[in-house]
PDB file of C-alpha atoms in Angstrom:
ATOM      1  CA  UNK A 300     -85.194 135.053 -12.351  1.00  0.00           C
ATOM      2  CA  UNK A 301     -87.143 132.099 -10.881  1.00  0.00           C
ATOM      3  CA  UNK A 302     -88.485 129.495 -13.454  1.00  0.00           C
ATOM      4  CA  UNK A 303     -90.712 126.340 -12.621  1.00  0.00           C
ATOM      5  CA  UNK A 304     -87.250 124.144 -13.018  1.00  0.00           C
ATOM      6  CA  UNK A 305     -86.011 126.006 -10.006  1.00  0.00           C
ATOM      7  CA  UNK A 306     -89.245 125.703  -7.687  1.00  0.00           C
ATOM      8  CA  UNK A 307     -89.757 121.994  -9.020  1.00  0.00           C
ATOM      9  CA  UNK A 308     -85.762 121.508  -8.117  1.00  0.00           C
ATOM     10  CA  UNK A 309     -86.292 122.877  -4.917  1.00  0.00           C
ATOM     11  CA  UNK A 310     -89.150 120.911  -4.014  1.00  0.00           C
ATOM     12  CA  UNK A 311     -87.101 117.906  -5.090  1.00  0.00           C
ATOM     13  CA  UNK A 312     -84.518 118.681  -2.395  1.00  0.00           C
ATOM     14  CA  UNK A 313     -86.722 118.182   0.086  1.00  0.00           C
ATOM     15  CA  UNK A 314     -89.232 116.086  -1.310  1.00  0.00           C
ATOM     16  CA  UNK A 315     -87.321 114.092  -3.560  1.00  0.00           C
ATOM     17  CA  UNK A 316     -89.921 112.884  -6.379  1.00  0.00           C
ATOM     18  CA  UNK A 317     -88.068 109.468  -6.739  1.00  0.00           C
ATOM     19  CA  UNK A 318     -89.398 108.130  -3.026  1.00  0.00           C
ATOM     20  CA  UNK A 319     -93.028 108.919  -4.377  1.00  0.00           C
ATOM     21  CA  UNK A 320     -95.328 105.880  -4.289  1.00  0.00           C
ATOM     22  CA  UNK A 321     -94.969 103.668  -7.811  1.00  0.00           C
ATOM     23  CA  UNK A 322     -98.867 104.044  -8.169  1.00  0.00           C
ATOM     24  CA  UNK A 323     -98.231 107.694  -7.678  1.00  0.00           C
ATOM     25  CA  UNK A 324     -97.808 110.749 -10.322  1.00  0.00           C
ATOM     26  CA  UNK A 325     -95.751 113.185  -8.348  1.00  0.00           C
ATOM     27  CA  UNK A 326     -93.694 115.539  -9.800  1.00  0.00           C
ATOM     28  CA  UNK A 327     -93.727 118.522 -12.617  1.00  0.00           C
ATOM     29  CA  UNK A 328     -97.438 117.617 -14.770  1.00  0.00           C
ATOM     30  CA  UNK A 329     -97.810 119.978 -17.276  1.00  0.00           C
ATOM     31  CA  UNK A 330     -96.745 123.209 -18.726  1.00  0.00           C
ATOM     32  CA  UNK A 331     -93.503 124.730 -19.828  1.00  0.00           C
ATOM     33  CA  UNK A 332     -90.110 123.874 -17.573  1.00  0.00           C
ATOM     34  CA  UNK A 333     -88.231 126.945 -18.327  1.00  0.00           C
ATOM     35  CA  UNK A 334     -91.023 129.285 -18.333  1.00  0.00           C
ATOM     36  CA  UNK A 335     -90.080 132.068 -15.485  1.00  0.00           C
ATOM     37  CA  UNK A 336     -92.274 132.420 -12.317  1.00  0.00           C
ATOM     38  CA  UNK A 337     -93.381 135.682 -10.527  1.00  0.00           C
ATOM     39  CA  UNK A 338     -97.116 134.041  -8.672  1.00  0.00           C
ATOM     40  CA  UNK A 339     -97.693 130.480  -7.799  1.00  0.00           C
ATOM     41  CA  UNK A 340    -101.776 129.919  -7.061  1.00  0.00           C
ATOM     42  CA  UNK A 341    -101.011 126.946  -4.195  1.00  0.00           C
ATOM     43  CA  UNK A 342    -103.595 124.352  -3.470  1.00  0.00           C
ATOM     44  CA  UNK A 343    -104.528 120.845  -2.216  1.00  0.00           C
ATOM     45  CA  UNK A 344    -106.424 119.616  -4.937  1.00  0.00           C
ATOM     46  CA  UNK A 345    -105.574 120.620  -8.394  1.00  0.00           C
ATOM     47  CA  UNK A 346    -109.199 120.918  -9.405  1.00  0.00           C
ATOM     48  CA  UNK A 347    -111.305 123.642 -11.620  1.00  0.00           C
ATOM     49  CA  UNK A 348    -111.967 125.994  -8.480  1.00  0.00           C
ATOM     50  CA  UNK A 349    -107.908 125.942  -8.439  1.00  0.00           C
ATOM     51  CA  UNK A 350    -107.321 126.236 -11.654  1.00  0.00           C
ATOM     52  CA  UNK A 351    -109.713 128.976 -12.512  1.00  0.00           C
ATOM     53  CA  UNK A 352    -108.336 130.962  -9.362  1.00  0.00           C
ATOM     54  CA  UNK A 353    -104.870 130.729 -10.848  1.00  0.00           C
ATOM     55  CA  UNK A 354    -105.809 131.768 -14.046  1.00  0.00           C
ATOM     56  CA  UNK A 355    -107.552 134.781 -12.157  1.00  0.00           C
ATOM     57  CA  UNK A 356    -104.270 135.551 -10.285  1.00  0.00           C
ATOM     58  CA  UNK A 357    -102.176 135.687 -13.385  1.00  0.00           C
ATOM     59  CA  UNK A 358    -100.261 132.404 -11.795  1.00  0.00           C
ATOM     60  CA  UNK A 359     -97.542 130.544 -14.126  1.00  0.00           C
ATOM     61  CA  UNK A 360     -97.701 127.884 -11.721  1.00  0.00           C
ATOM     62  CA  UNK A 361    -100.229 126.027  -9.949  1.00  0.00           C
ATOM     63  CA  UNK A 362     -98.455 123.808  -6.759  1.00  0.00           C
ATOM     64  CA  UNK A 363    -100.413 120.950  -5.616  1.00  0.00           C
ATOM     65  CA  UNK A 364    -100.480 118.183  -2.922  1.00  0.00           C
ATOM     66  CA  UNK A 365    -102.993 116.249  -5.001  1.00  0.00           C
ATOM     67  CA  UNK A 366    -101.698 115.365  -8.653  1.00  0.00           C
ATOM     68  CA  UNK A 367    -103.801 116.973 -11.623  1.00  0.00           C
ATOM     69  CA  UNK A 368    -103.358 113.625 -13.533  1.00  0.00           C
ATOM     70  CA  UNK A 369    -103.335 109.895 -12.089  1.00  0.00           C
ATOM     71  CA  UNK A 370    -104.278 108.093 -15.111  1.00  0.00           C
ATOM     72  CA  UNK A 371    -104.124 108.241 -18.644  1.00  0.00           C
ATOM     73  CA  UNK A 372    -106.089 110.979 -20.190  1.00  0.00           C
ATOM     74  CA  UNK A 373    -108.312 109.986 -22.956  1.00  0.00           C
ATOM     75  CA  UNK A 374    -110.163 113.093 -23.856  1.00  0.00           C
ATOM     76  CA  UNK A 375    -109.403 116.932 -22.823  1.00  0.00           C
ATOM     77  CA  UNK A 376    -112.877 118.668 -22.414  1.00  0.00           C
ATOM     78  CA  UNK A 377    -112.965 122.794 -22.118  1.00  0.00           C
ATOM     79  CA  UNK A 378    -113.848 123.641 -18.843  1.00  0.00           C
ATOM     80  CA  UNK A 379    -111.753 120.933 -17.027  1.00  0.00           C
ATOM     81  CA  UNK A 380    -109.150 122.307 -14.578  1.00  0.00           C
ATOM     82  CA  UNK A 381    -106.333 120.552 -17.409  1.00  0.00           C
ATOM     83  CA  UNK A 382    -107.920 122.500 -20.001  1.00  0.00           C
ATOM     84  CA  UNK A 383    -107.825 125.641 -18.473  1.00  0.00           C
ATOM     85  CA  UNK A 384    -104.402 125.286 -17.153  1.00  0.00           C
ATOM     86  CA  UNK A 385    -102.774 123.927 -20.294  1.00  0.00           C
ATOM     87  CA  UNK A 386    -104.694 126.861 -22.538  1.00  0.00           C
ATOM     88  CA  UNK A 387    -103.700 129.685 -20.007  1.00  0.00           C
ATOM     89  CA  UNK A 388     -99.773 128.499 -20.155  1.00  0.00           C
ATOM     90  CA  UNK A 389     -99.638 127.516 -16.084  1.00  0.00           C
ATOM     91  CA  UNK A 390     -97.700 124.397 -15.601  1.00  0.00           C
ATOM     92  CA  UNK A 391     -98.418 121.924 -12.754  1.00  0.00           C
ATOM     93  CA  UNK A 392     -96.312 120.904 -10.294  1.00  0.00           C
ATOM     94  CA  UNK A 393     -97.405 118.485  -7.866  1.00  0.00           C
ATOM     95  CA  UNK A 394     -96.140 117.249  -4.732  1.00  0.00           C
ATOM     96  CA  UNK A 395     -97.887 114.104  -3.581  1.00  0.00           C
ATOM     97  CA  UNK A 396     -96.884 111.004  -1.665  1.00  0.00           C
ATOM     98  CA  UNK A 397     -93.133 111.890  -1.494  1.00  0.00           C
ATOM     99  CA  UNK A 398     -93.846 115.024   0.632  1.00  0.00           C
ATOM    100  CA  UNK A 399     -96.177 112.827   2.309  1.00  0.00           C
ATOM    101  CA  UNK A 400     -93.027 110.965   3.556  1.00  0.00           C
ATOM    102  CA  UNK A 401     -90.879 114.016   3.839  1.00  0.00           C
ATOM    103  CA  UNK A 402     -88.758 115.551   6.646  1.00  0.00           C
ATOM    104  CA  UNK A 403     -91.241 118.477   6.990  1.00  0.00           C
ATOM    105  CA  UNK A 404     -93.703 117.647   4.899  1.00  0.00           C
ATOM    106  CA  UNK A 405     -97.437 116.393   5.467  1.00  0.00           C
ATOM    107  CA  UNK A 406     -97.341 114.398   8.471  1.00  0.00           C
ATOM    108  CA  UNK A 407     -94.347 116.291  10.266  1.00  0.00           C
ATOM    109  CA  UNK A 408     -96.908 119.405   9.632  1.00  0.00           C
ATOM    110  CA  UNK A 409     -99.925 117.519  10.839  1.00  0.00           C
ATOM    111  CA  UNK A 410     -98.261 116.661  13.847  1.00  0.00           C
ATOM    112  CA  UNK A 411     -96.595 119.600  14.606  1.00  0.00           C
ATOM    113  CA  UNK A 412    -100.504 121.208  14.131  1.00  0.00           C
ATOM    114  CA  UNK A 413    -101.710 118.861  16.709  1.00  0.00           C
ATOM    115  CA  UNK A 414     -98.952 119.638  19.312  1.00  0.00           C
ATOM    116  CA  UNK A 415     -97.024 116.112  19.500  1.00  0.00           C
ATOM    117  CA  UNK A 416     -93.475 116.305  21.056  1.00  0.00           C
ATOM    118  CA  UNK A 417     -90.363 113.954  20.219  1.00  0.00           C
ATOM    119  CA  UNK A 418     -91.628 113.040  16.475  1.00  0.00           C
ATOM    120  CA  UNK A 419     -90.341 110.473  14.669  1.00  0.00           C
ATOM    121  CA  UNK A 420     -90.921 108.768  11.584  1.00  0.00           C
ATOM    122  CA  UNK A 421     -91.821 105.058  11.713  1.00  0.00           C
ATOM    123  CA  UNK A 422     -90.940 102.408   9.298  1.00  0.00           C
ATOM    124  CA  UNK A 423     -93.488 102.460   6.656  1.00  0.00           C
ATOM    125  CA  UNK A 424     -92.150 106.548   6.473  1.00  0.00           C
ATOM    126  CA  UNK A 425     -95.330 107.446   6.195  1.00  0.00           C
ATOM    127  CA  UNK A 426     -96.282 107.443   9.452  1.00  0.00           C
ATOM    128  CA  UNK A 427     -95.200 110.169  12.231  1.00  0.00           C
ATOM    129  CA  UNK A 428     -95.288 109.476  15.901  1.00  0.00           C
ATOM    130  CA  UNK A 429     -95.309 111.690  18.842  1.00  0.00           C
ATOM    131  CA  UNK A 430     -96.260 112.547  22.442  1.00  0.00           C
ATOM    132  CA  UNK A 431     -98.921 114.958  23.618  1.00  0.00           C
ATOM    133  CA  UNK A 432     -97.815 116.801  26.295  1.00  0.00           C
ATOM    134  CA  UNK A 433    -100.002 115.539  28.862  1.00  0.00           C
ATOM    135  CA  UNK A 434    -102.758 112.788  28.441  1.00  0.00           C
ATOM    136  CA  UNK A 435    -105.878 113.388  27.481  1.00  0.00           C
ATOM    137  CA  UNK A 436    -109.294 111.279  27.086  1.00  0.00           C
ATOM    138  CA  UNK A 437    -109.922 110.341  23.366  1.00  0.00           C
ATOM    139  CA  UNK A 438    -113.297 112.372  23.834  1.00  0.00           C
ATOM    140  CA  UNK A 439    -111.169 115.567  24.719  1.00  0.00           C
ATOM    141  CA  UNK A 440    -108.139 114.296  22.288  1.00  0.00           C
ATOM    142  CA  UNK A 441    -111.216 114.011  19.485  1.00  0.00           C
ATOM    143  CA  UNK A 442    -112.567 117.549  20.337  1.00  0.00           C
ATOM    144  CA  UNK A 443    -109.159 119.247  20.161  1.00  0.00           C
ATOM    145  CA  UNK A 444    -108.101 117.341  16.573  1.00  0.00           C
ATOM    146  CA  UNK A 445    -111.804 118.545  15.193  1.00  0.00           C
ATOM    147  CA  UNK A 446    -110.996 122.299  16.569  1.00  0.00           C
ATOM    148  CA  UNK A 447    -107.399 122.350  15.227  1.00  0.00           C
ATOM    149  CA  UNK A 448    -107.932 121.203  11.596  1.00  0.00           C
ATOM    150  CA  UNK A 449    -111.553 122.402  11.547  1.00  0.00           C
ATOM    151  CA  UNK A 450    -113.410 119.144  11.008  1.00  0.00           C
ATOM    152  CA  UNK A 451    -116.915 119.736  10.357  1.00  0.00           C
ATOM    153  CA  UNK A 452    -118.108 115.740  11.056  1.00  0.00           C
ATOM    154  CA  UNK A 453    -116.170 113.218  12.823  1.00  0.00           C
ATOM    155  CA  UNK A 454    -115.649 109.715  13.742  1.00  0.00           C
ATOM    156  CA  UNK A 455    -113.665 107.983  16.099  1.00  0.00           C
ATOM    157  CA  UNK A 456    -113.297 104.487  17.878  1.00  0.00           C
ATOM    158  CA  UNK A 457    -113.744 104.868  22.193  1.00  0.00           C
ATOM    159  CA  UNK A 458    -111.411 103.739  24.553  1.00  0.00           C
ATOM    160  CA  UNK A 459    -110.995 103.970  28.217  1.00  0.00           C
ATOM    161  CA  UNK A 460    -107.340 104.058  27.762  1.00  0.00           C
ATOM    162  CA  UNK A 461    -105.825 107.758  28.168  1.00  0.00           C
ATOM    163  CA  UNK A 462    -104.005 109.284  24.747  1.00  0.00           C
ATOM    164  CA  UNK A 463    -100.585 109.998  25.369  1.00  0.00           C
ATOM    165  CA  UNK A 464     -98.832 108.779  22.396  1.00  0.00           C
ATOM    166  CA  UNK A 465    -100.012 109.454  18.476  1.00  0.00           C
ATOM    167  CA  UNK A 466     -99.465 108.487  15.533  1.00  0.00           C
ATOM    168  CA  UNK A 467    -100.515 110.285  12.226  1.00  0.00           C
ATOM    169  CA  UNK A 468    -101.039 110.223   8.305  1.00  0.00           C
ATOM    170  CA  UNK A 469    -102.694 112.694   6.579  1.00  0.00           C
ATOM    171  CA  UNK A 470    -104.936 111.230   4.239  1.00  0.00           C
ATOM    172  CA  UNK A 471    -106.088 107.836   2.939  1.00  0.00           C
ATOM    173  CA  UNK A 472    -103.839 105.372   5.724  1.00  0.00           C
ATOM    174  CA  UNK A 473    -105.415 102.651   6.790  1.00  0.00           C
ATOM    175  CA  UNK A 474    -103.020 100.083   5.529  1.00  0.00           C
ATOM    176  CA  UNK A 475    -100.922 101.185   7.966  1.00  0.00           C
ATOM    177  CA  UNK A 476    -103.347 100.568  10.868  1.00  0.00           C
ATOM    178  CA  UNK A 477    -101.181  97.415  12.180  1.00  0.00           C
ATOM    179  CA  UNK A 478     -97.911  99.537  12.553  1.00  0.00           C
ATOM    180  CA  UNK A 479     -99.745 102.961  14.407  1.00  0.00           C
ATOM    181  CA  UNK A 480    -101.221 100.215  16.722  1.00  0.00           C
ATOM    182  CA  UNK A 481     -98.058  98.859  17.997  1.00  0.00           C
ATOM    183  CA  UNK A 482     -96.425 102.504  17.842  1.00  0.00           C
ATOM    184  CA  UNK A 483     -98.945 104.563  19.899  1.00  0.00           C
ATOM    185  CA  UNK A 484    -102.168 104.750  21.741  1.00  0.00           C
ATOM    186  CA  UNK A 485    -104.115 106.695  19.273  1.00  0.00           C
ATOM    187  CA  UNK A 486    -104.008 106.837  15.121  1.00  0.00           C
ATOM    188  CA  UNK A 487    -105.202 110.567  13.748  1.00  0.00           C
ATOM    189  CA  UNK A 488    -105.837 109.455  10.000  1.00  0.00           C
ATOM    190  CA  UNK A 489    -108.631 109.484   7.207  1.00  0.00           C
ATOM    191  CA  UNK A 490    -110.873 107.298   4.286  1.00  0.00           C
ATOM    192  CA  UNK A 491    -110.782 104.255   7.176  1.00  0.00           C
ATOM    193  CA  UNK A 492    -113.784 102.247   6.070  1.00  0.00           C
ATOM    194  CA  UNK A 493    -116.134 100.484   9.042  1.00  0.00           C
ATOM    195  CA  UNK A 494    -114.653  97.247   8.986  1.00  0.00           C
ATOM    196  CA  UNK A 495    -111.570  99.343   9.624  1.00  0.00           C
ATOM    197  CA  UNK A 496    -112.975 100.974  12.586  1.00  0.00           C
ATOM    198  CA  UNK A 497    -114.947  98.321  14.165  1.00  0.00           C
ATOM    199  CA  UNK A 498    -111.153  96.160  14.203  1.00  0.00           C
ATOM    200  CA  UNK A 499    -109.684  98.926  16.213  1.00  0.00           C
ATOM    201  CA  UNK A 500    -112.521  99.090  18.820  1.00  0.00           C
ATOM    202  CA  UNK A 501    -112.581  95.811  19.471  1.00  0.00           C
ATOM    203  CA  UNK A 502    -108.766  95.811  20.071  1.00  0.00           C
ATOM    204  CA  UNK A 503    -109.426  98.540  22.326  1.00  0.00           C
ATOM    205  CA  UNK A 504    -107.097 101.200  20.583  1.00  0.00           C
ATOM    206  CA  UNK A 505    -108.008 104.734  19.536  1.00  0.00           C
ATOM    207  CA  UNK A 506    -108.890 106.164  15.841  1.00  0.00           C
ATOM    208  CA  UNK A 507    -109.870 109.471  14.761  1.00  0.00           C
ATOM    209  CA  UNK A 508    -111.118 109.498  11.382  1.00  0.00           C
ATOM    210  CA  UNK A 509    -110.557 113.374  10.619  1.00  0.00           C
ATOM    211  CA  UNK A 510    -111.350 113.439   6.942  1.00  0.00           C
ATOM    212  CA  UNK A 511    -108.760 113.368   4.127  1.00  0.00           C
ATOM    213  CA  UNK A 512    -109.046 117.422   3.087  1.00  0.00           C
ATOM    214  CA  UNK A 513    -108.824 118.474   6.688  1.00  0.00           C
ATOM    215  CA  UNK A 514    -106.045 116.024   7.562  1.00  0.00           C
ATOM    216  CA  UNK A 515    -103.601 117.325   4.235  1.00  0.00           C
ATOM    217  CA  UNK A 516    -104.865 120.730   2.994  1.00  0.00           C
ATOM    218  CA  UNK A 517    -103.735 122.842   6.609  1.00  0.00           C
ATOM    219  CA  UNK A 518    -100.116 120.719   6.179  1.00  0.00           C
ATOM    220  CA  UNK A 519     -99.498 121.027   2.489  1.00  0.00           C
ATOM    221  CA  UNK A 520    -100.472 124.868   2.817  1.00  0.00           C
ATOM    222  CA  UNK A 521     -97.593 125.081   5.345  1.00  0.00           C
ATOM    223  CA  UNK A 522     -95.053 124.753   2.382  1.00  0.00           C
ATOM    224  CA  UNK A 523     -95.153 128.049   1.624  1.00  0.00           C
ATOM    225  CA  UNK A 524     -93.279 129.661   4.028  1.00  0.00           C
ATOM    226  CA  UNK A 525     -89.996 127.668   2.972  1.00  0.00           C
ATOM    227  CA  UNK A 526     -90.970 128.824  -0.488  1.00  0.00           C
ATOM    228  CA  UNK A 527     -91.251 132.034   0.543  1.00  0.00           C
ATOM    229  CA  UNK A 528     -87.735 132.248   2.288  1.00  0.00           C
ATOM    230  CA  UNK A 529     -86.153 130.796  -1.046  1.00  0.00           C
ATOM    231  CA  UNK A 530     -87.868 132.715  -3.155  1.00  0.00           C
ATOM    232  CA  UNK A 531     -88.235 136.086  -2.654  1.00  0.00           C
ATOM    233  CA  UNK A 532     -88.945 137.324  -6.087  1.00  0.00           C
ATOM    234  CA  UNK A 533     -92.058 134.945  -6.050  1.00  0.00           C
ATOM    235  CA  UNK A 534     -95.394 135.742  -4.490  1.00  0.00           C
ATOM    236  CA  UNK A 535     -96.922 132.457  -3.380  1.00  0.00           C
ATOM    237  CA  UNK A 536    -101.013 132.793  -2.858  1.00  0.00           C
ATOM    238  CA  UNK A 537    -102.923 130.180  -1.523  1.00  0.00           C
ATOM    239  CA  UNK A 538    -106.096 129.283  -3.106  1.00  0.00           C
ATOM    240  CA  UNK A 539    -109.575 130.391  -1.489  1.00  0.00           C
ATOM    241  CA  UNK A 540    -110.867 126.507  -1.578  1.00  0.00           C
ATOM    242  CA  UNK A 541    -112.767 124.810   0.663  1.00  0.00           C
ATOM    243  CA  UNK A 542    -113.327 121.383   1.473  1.00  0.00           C
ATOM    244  CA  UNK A 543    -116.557 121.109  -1.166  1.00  0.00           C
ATOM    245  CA  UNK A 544    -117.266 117.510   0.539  1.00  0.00           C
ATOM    246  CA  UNK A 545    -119.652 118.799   3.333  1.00  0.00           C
ATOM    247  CA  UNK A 546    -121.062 117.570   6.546  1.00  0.00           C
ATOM    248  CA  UNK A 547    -123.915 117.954   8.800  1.00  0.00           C
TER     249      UNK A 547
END
């Protein structure tokens, strides 16, 4: 018999909740700890279209990249995704920044999606580094990263300078612009505002601003074939949700 202690124990082993950002709120979120598991309802975002989908589903637990709380909760109105969640018995679990820095986790997936070779994590953790396996012209490198995560809209910095080497992190990363510059020729991030942007170009260095669902939601999703192997008796569904943040 599975229960959410054992999934959230497991995730710990590899994601270890303690190396989560202090501003964070990874970890087990709501619901009953001893409360036996047969479906998880997995998503990016724990949000009503996920919640409602694991109520639909019959789920007892809802795994997330994207925490269902961040801050304190001053009023609990039906038809939010914690309402439904907490009055349908499914407990959250979510695994945030510390599988963002995890062996495995977010940005070993997103660069293992885009093809880099010889990955490493730099020194922030967050970051992970790698080579393409032959160069490529940020135009083509831009057109490949918008196929493979299915970007609808995006934006990136020109260079002359070929992409060889590149540096990624899923998400909201560009504190760590200064370190991906001086670790590779090309950054593969989201959230970068203009002034952001317009810094790298005029240093001449590359910057694909992918968008933060497309950049986490294919990596996080990737999860579930570890669950999977560990446990069997569990039936791990990934949520039908879309990126509702469109672009023309």
């Amino acid at each position: 018999m599975t229960t959410v202690r054992d999934i959230f124990n497991y995730i710990n082993s590899i994601a270890p909740f303690d190396k989560a950002e202090k501003w964070d709120n990874s970890g087990f979120i709501s619901g009953d700890f001893d409360k036996q598991v047969t479906t998880v309802a997995m998503s990016l975002d724990a949000c009503i279209a996920s919640a409602e989908y694991a109520k639909s589903v019959n789920a007892q637990l809802l795994l997330t990249h994207h925490p269902l709380i961040f801050n304190p909760v001053k009023r609990i109105q039906k038809g939010s995704a914690l309402y439904t969640l907490v009055n349908n018995d499914i407990a959250v679990i979510s695994a945030h920044t510390s599988f963002d820095k995890a062996n495995g986790g977010i940005n070993d997936n997103l660069a293992k999606l885009l093809g880099l070779e010889n990955t490493v994590h730099l020194g922030s953790e967050i970051l992970v580094a790698g080579d393409l396996n032959g160069e490529m012209s940020i135009d083509d490198f831009a057109q490949f990263v918008s196929q493979t995560l299915d970007v609808q809209g995006i934006r990136y910095t020109d260079t002359d300078k070929l992409i060889k080497r590149v540096a990624v992190g899923g998400g909201a990363c560009g504190e760590y612009m200064q370190e991906a510059m001086e670790n590779a020729d090309c950054f593969v991030t989201s959230n970068l505002k203009h002034h952001e942007m317009l810094f790298a170009s005029e240093m001449n260095f590359a910057v694909i601003n992918a968008g933060h669902f497309e950049t986490e939601n294919l990596p996080f999703l990737m999860l579930r074939e570890r669950l999977e192997k560990n446990f069997s008796d569990v039936e791990f569904i990934i949520a039908p949700y879309n990126n509702p943040v469109l672009t023309v």
